[in-house]
Amino acid sequence: MNEYDSELVRSILKKENYEFVTDELAADIVMLNTCAIREHAHRKVYGRVHSIRHARGKGSPVMIGLLGCMATNLRQDLLEDRSLKIDFIAGPDSYKRLPQLIHEAADEGQKSYDVTLSEFETYSDIFPSAEDRVNPLTTSRVNAWVAVMRGCNNFCTFCVVPYTRGRERSRAPENVIDEVRRLAGEGFKQITLLGQNVNSYRYEDHDFAYLMDEVSKVEGIERIRFTSPHPKDFPDRFLDLMAVNPKICKHIHLPLQAGNDRVLDLMNRTYTKQEFLNLVDKVRAKVPNVALSTDIIVGFPTETDAEFEDTLDVVSKAQFDSAFTFKYSERQGTIASKKYPDDVPDSVKSQRLTSLNKAQKEITYQKNRAHIGQIQTVLLEPYPDSKNPDIMPGRTDGGKLVLLPAGRYQGGDMVKARITDATPHALKGQALP
Ligand code: SF4
């Protein structure tokens, strides 16, 4: 979402005749688009601001602006931190005000900020073009992100998003389709629909299934993905559509977070272990061969060893294709930070993470091995492997990384390949003649 937001920012500022340079040492203004989800991201931003100031030297006129979630969450701390010397701050709903904020900071010498959260802003009227794209995957016209909704109403107790990005609001479908058509016209093959809670999309009578179906009708778009969904919003209608629509990739990210009912309740995830497992069964029954990935947090406050075993049990039963796993870390402003002291020792969190990763790695390996001998359609990533130019990476419909010998094809091609080998991290294949 932040990458997409950076594309919005480029689009907004280009209209005001700002010129973008890739070398931050040559820039008059440096903007960092920040994330408040994890503490690590936080620390990285502080480090980056200091290193930019250091590299530019004392007395440099460079202006630094902070954008995004961290800006909303820590506005006061950031403005008051004299060592950081932030000139302006814009929260996720304030990017249209950036020209004015920059003007106030540059011409009037004030520290300017706007972190107001809006109940309506969806940037519906801004359409980032290929030139506004910032990620190599998007600049090379393979995949484009398109935000369809913003914010979240779920208030998981560990999460800062509802406070930094505000309430859910969805973008009009005709507006989304318009953006997708423009992207198809620019040569993009794959669209990833984005939202903090993407499958709770609703605009008037239109739900997420309707939107996906409409996007799939856009000529030129070959694959559609979406992230991140919540397990509570998978109606049969959506799964049935996914099963029959060849453009909708058969991959669902289904964030589990924890496998124990008491911990899930403390997290306010609104499902039980059994309900989650029932959903996994239903998804697999309706969408055969679907790839499932997940997010898991270990060491949520008061989680016991026995409760963590429930998480391992779900991992064993659900057989996810892959998992993003994290040690719990407290985020300022969340319900958990106010109600539940972070009382699981770091050493215990580390042990749990290690055993979780070990279990998932074996499952991922077996899942990957099951593809050996299959023919898969692979959408090639823009460039050969950065460490080995003889390897061309790509993704299957299920989102698995496939490594092919570089050959007569190029980034963005859809290639039929036979899977010849597998590791826990990737599939290996040979393109068919
Ligand atoms: S659904 Fe996702 S974005 Fe919303 S509060 Fe929960 S973790 Fe955060």
Coordinates of C-alpha atoms and ligand atoms in Angstrom, one line a residue:
M1 CA 0.0 0.0 0.0
N2 CA 2.8 2.4 0.8
E3 CA 4.4 1.8 -2.7
Y4 CA 1.0 2.6 -4.2
D5 CA 0.8 5.7 -2.0
S6 CA 4.2 6.8 -3.2
E7 CA 2.9 6.5 -6.8
L8 CA -0.1 8.7 -5.8
V9 CA 2.3 11.3 -4.3
R10 CA 4.4 11.4 -7.5
S11 CA 1.3 11.8 -9.5
I12 CA 0.0 14.7 -7.3
L13 CA 3.4 16.5 -7.2
K14 CA 4.1 16.1 -10.9
K15 CA 0.9 18.0 -11.7
E16 CA 2.5 20.9 -9.7
N17 CA 5.6 20.6 -11.9
Y18 CA 7.9 19.0 -9.3
E19 CA 10.6 17.0 -11.0
F20 CA 11.6 13.6 -9.5
V21 CA 15.2 12.5 -9.2
T22 CA 16.4 9.1 -8.1
D23 CA 19.5 10.3 -6.4
E24 CA 18.6 11.6 -3.0
L25 CA 21.9 13.5 -2.8
A26 CA 20.7 15.6 -5.7
A27 CA 17.2 16.3 -4.4
D28 CA 16.0 19.5 -2.8
I29 CA 13.3 17.6 -1.0
V30 CA 13.5 14.1 0.3
M31 CA 10.3 12.3 1.3
L32 CA 10.2 9.1 3.2
N33 CA 7.0 7.1 3.1
T34 CA 6.8 5.4 6.4
C35 CA 5.1 2.3 7.9
A36 CA 4.1 1.9 11.6
I37 CA 3.3 -1.8 11.4
R38 CA 6.5 -3.1 12.8
E39 CA 9.1 -1.6 15.2
H40 CA 11.9 -2.5 12.7
A41 CA 10.4 -0.2 10.1
H42 CA 10.2 2.5 12.7
R43 CA 13.9 2.3 13.6
K44 CA 14.8 2.2 9.9
V45 CA 13.1 5.6 9.3
Y46 CA 15.0 7.2 12.1
G47 CA 18.3 5.8 10.8
R48 CA 17.5 6.9 7.2
V49 CA 16.7 10.5 8.3
H50 CA 20.0 10.7 10.2
S51 CA 22.0 9.3 7.3
I52 CA 20.4 11.7 4.8
R53 CA 21.2 14.7 7.1
H54 CA 24.7 13.3 7.6
A55 CA 25.4 12.7 3.9
R56 CA 24.1 16.1 2.9
G57 CA 26.3 17.8 5.5
K58 CA 25.7 20.6 8.0
G59 CA 23.9 23.6 6.6
S60 CA 22.5 21.7 3.6
P61 CA 19.2 23.2 2.4
V62 CA 17.7 19.8 1.8
M63 CA 14.1 19.5 3.2
I64 CA 12.9 16.2 4.6
G65 CA 9.3 15.2 4.8
L66 CA 7.7 12.2 6.4
L67 CA 4.7 10.6 4.9
G68 CA 2.5 7.7 5.8
C69 CA 1.4 5.8 8.9
M70 CA 4.3 6.5 11.2
A71 CA 3.8 10.2 10.5
T72 CA 0.2 9.9 11.8
N73 CA 1.2 7.9 14.8
L74 CA 4.2 9.8 16.0
R75 CA 3.6 13.3 14.7
Q76 CA 4.3 15.1 18.0
D77 CA 7.4 13.0 18.7
L78 CA 8.8 13.5 15.2
L79 CA 8.3 17.3 15.1
E80 CA 9.8 17.7 18.6
D81 CA 12.8 15.6 17.9
R82 CA 15.4 18.3 17.2
S83 CA 18.0 15.8 16.0
L84 CA 15.7 14.6 13.2
K85 CA 14.8 18.1 11.9
I86 CA 11.7 17.1 9.9
D87 CA 10.3 19.9 7.8
F88 CA 6.9 18.6 7.0
I89 CA 4.7 15.6 7.8
A90 CA 1.7 14.3 5.8
G91 CA -0.5 11.4 6.9
P92 CA -2.0 8.9 4.5
D93 CA -5.1 11.0 3.8
S94 CA -3.3 14.3 3.3
Y95 CA -1.3 13.8 0.2
K96 CA -3.4 16.2 -1.8
R97 CA -2.2 18.9 0.6
L98 CA 1.5 18.2 0.0
P99 CA 2.1 21.1 -2.4
Q100 CA 0.8 23.4 0.3
L101 CA 2.7 21.8 3.1
I102 CA 5.9 22.0 1.1
H103 CA 5.2 25.6 0.4
E104 CA 4.6 26.4 4.0
A105 CA 7.8 24.7 5.1
A106 CA 10.0 26.1 2.3
D107 CA 8.7 29.6 1.9
E108 CA 7.4 30.4 5.3
G109 CA 9.9 28.4 7.3
Q110 CA 7.3 26.7 9.4
K111 CA 7.2 23.1 10.4
S112 CA 4.0 22.1 8.6
Y113 CA 1.9 19.0 9.0
D114 CA -1.4 17.5 8.2
V115 CA -2.3 14.1 9.6
T116 CA -6.1 14.4 9.6
L117 CA -7.8 11.1 8.9
S118 CA -10.6 11.3 6.4
E119 CA -13.8 9.3 6.2
F120 CA -14.0 9.9 2.5
E121 CA -10.6 10.3 0.9
T122 CA -9.9 7.4 -1.5
Y123 CA -7.8 9.4 -4.1
S124 CA -10.4 8.2 -6.6
D125 CA -9.5 11.0 -9.1
I126 CA -5.7 10.3 -9.1
F127 CA -4.4 7.8 -11.6
P128 CA -0.7 7.1 -11.3
S129 CA 0.8 6.4 -14.7
A130 CA 3.6 4.0 -15.6
E131 CA 6.1 6.9 -15.1
D132 CA 4.8 7.4 -11.5
R133 CA 5.6 3.8 -10.6
V134 CA 8.5 3.3 -8.1
N135 CA 9.0 -0.4 -7.8
P136 CA 10.9 -2.2 -10.6
L137 CA 8.0 -4.7 -10.8
T138 CA 5.7 -1.8 -11.7
T139 CA 8.0 0.4 -13.7
S140 CA 8.6 -2.5 -16.1
R141 CA 4.8 -2.9 -16.7
V142 CA 4.4 -6.4 -15.3
N143 CA 2.4 -5.8 -12.1
A144 CA 0.6 -2.6 -11.0
W145 CA -1.0 -2.0 -7.6
V146 CA -4.4 -0.4 -7.5
A147 CA -5.9 0.6 -4.1
V148 CA -9.6 -0.2 -4.0
M149 CA -10.3 0.6 -0.4
R150 CA -8.5 2.3 2.5
G151 CA -8.6 2.0 6.3
C152 CA -9.9 -0.7 8.5
N153 CA -12.7 -1.1 11.0
N154 CA -11.6 -4.3 12.7
F155 CA -9.4 -3.0 15.5
C156 CA -7.3 -6.1 16.0
T157 CA -5.8 -5.2 19.4
F158 CA -2.1 -5.5 18.2
C159 CA -2.6 -3.3 15.1
V160 CA -2.1 0.4 14.6
V161 CA -3.7 0.6 11.2
P162 CA -7.2 1.8 12.3
Y163 CA -5.5 4.7 14.1
T164 CA -3.1 5.6 11.3
R165 CA -5.2 5.0 8.3
G166 CA -8.7 5.6 9.7
R167 CA -12.1 3.9 8.9
E168 CA -12.9 1.8 5.9
R169 CA -14.1 3.5 2.8
S170 CA -14.2 2.1 -0.8
R171 CA -13.5 3.5 -4.1
A172 CA -16.3 3.6 -6.8
P173 CA -16.0 0.5 -9.0
E174 CA -16.1 2.6 -12.2
N175 CA -13.1 4.5 -10.9
V176 CA -11.1 1.3 -10.2
I177 CA -12.0 -0.1 -13.7
D178 CA -11.0 3.2 -15.3
E179 CA -7.5 2.9 -13.6
V180 CA -7.2 -0.7 -14.6
R181 CA -8.1 0.1 -18.2
R182 CA -5.4 2.8 -18.3
L183 CA -2.9 0.3 -16.9
A184 CA -3.8 -2.4 -19.4
G185 CA -3.3 0.3 -22.1
E186 CA 0.2 0.9 -20.8
G187 CA 1.0 -2.8 -21.1
F188 CA 0.6 -4.0 -17.5
K189 CA -0.3 -7.7 -17.3
Q190 CA -1.1 -8.2 -13.7
I191 CA -3.1 -6.1 -11.3
T192 CA -2.9 -6.4 -7.5
L193 CA -6.0 -4.9 -5.8
L194 CA -5.0 -3.4 -2.5
G195 CA -6.7 -2.6 0.8
Q196 CA -6.0 -2.9 4.5
N197 CA -9.0 -5.2 4.5
V198 CA -9.5 -5.6 0.8
N199 CA -12.3 -8.2 0.8
S200 CA -14.5 -6.1 2.9
Y201 CA -14.7 -3.7 -0.1
R202 CA -18.2 -2.4 -0.5
Y203 CA -19.4 0.5 -2.6
E204 CA -23.2 1.0 -2.5
D205 CA -24.6 -2.4 -3.6
H206 CA -21.3 -3.7 -5.0
D207 CA -19.1 -6.1 -3.1
F208 CA -15.6 -7.4 -3.6
A209 CA -16.7 -10.3 -5.8
Y210 CA -18.5 -7.8 -8.1
L211 CA -15.3 -5.7 -8.3
M212 CA -13.0 -8.6 -9.1
D213 CA -15.4 -9.9 -11.8
E214 CA -15.5 -6.4 -13.4
V215 CA -11.7 -6.0 -13.2
S216 CA -11.3 -9.4 -14.9
K217 CA -13.3 -8.2 -17.9
V218 CA -10.6 -5.6 -18.7
E219 CA -8.9 -6.7 -21.9
G220 CA -5.1 -7.1 -21.7
I221 CA -5.0 -7.9 -18.0
E222 CA -4.0 -11.5 -17.6
R223 CA -3.8 -12.0 -13.8
I224 CA -5.5 -10.4 -10.8
R225 CA -4.3 -10.7 -7.2
F226 CA -5.5 -9.0 -4.0
T227 CA -4.1 -8.3 -0.6
S228 CA -4.7 -8.2 2.3
P229 CA -7.9 -9.9 3.2
H230 CA -9.5 -10.8 6.6
P231 CA -10.8 -14.4 7.1
K232 CA -14.3 -13.0 8.1
D233 CA -15.0 -11.8 4.5
F234 CA -15.0 -14.8 2.2
P235 CA -18.6 -15.4 1.1
D236 CA -19.4 -18.4 -1.1
R237 CA -20.1 -16.0 -3.9
F238 CA -16.5 -14.8 -4.0
L239 CA -15.0 -18.3 -3.7
D240 CA -17.3 -19.6 -6.5
L241 CA -16.2 -16.7 -8.7
M242 CA -12.5 -17.4 -7.9
A243 CA -13.0 -21.1 -8.8
V244 CA -14.2 -20.4 -12.4
N245 CA -12.6 -17.1 -13.3
P246 CA -9.2 -18.0 -15.0
K247 CA -7.8 -14.5 -14.5
I248 CA -8.2 -14.5 -10.7
C249 CA -5.1 -16.1 -9.4
K250 CA -5.7 -19.2 -7.2
H251 CA -3.9 -17.8 -4.2
I252 CA -5.4 -16.5 -1.0
H253 CA -3.5 -14.9 1.9
L254 CA -5.4 -15.9 5.0
P255 CA -3.9 -14.3 8.1
L256 CA -4.2 -16.7 11.0
Q257 CA -2.3 -14.6 13.6
A258 CA -2.7 -17.2 16.3
G259 CA -4.3 -20.7 16.7
N260 CA -5.6 -20.5 20.3
D261 CA -9.1 -19.3 21.0
R262 CA -8.3 -17.3 24.1
V263 CA -5.4 -15.5 22.3
L264 CA -7.5 -14.9 19.2
D265 CA -10.1 -13.4 21.5
L266 CA -7.5 -11.1 23.1
M267 CA -6.4 -10.1 19.6
N268 CA -10.1 -9.4 18.6
R269 CA -9.7 -11.5 15.5
T270 CA -13.5 -12.6 15.6
Y271 CA -12.9 -16.3 14.8
T272 CA -12.0 -19.4 16.7
K273 CA -9.4 -22.0 15.8
Q274 CA -12.1 -24.3 14.5
E275 CA -13.8 -21.6 12.5
F276 CA -10.5 -20.8 10.8
L277 CA -9.9 -24.5 10.0
N278 CA -13.5 -24.8 8.6
L279 CA -12.8 -21.8 6.4
V280 CA -9.6 -23.5 5.1
D281 CA -11.6 -26.6 4.3
K282 CA -14.3 -24.6 2.5
V283 CA -11.8 -22.7 0.5
R284 CA -10.0 -25.8 -0.6
A285 CA -13.3 -27.6 -1.5
K286 CA -14.5 -24.7 -3.6
V287 CA -11.1 -23.7 -5.2
P288 CA -9.1 -26.9 -5.7
N289 CA -5.4 -26.4 -5.9
V290 CA -5.6 -23.0 -4.3
A291 CA -2.4 -21.8 -2.6
L292 CA -2.8 -20.5 0.9
S293 CA -0.4 -18.2 2.7
T294 CA -0.7 -16.7 6.2
D295 CA 0.6 -14.3 8.8
I296 CA 1.3 -15.5 12.3
I297 CA 2.4 -13.6 15.5
V298 CA 4.1 -15.6 18.3
G299 CA 4.3 -14.4 21.9
F300 CA 1.2 -12.2 22.1
P301 CA 0.9 -11.0 25.7
T302 CA 0.1 -13.9 28.1
E303 CA 0.4 -16.6 25.4
T304 CA 1.4 -19.8 27.1
D305 CA 3.4 -22.7 25.7
A306 CA 0.3 -24.8 25.5
E307 CA -1.5 -22.0 23.6
F308 CA 1.3 -21.7 21.2
E309 CA 0.9 -25.4 20.5
D310 CA -2.5 -24.6 19.2
T311 CA -0.9 -22.4 16.6
L312 CA 1.4 -25.2 15.6
D313 CA -1.6 -27.5 15.4
V314 CA -3.4 -25.1 13.0
V315 CA -0.2 -24.9 10.9
S316 CA 0.0 -28.6 10.7
K317 CA -3.7 -29.0 9.8
A318 CA -4.1 -26.0 7.4
Q319 CA -0.9 -26.9 5.4
F320 CA -0.2 -23.4 4.3
D321 CA 2.0 -23.0 1.3
S322 CA 3.9 -20.2 3.0
A323 CA 3.8 -18.1 6.1
F324 CA 5.0 -14.7 7.3
T325 CA 5.9 -15.1 10.9
F326 CA 6.6 -12.5 13.5
K327 CA 7.5 -12.1 17.2
Y328 CA 4.9 -9.9 18.8
S329 CA 6.1 -6.3 19.3
E330 CA 4.1 -3.6 21.0
R331 CA 2.9 -0.7 18.8
Q332 CA 2.2 2.6 20.5
G333 CA -1.4 3.6 20.5
T334 CA -2.9 0.1 20.1
I335 CA -5.4 -1.5 22.5
A336 CA -2.9 -4.2 23.3
S337 CA -0.3 -1.7 24.3
K338 CA -2.8 -0.2 26.8
K339 CA -4.4 -3.4 28.2
Y340 CA -1.9 -6.2 27.9
P341 CA 1.7 -5.8 29.1
D342 CA 4.2 -7.4 26.7
D343 CA 5.1 -10.1 29.2
V344 CA 6.3 -13.0 27.1
P345 CA 10.2 -12.9 27.3
D346 CA 12.0 -12.3 24.1
S347 CA 13.9 -15.6 24.4
V348 CA 10.5 -17.5 24.6
K349 CA 9.3 -15.6 21.5
S350 CA 12.5 -16.5 19.7
Q351 CA 12.1 -20.2 20.6
R352 CA 8.5 -20.3 19.4
L353 CA 9.4 -18.5 16.2
T354 CA 12.2 -21.0 15.5
S355 CA 9.9 -24.0 16.0
L356 CA 7.1 -22.4 14.0
N357 CA 9.5 -21.6 11.1
K358 CA 10.9 -25.1 11.2
A359 CA 7.4 -26.7 11.0
Q360 CA 6.3 -24.3 8.2
K361 CA 9.6 -24.8 6.2
E362 CA 9.0 -28.5 6.0
I363 CA 5.4 -28.0 4.9
T364 CA 6.4 -25.5 2.3
Y365 CA 9.1 -27.8 1.0
Q366 CA 6.6 -30.7 0.7
K367 CA 4.1 -28.4 -1.0
N368 CA 6.7 -27.2 -3.4
R369 CA 7.9 -30.8 -4.2
A370 CA 4.3 -31.7 -5.1
H371 CA 4.6 -29.4 -8.1
I372 CA 7.5 -31.4 -9.6
G373 CA 6.5 -32.8 -13.0
Q374 CA 3.6 -30.3 -13.4
I375 CA 3.3 -27.8 -16.2
Q376 CA 2.8 -24.3 -14.8
T377 CA 2.1 -20.9 -16.5
V378 CA 4.8 -18.5 -15.2
L379 CA 4.6 -14.7 -15.4
L380 CA 8.2 -13.6 -15.6
E381 CA 9.4 -10.9 -13.4
P382 CA 11.0 -7.9 -15.1
Y383 CA 14.6 -8.7 -14.8
P384 CA 17.0 -11.7 -14.4
D385 CA 18.0 -12.7 -10.9
S386 CA 20.2 -10.0 -9.5
K387 CA 22.8 -12.5 -8.3
N388 CA 22.7 -14.8 -11.3
P389 CA 21.8 -13.3 -14.7
D390 CA 21.4 -16.7 -16.1
I391 CA 18.3 -17.2 -14.1
M392 CA 14.9 -15.7 -14.9
P393 CA 12.5 -15.6 -12.0
G394 CA 8.7 -15.7 -12.4
R395 CA 5.6 -16.6 -10.5
T396 CA 3.0 -19.3 -10.9
D397 CA -0.7 -18.5 -10.7
G398 CA -0.5 -19.6 -7.0
G399 CA 2.2 -17.0 -6.4
K400 CA 5.2 -19.5 -6.2
L401 CA 8.6 -18.3 -7.2
V402 CA 9.9 -20.3 -10.3
L403 CA 13.4 -20.1 -11.4
L404 CA 14.0 -20.7 -15.2
P405 CA 17.1 -20.6 -17.2
A406 CA 17.3 -17.2 -18.9
G407 CA 16.5 -17.7 -22.5
R408 CA 14.6 -16.2 -25.5
Y409 CA 11.9 -14.7 -23.3
Q410 CA 11.8 -11.4 -21.4
G411 CA 10.2 -9.8 -18.3
G412 CA 6.4 -9.8 -18.5
D413 CA 6.1 -12.8 -20.8
M414 CA 3.8 -15.7 -19.8
V415 CA 5.8 -18.9 -20.2
K416 CA 4.6 -22.5 -19.9
A417 CA 7.2 -24.4 -17.9
R418 CA 7.7 -27.9 -16.6
I419 CA 8.6 -27.9 -12.9
T420 CA 11.8 -30.0 -12.5
D421 CA 12.8 -29.5 -8.9
A422 CA 11.9 -27.7 -5.7
T423 CA 13.5 -26.2 -2.6
P424 CA 11.7 -24.8 0.4
H425 CA 12.1 -21.4 -1.2
A426 CA 11.4 -21.8 -4.9
L427 CA 10.5 -24.1 -7.8
K428 CA 12.9 -24.8 -10.6
G429 CA 11.7 -25.3 -14.1
Q430 CA 12.3 -25.5 -17.8
A431 CA 10.4 -23.5 -20.3
L432 CA 8.5 -25.6 -22.8
P433 CA 9.5 -25.2 -26.5
Ligands
SF4_1 S1 -7.8 -6.4 9.9 FE1 -5.6 -6.1 9.4 S2 -5.4 -3.9 9.2 FE2 -7.3 -4.2 10.2 S3 -6.9 -4.0 12.4 FE3 -6.7 -6.2 11.9 S4 -4.5 -6.5 11.4 FE4 -4.9 -4.3 11.3

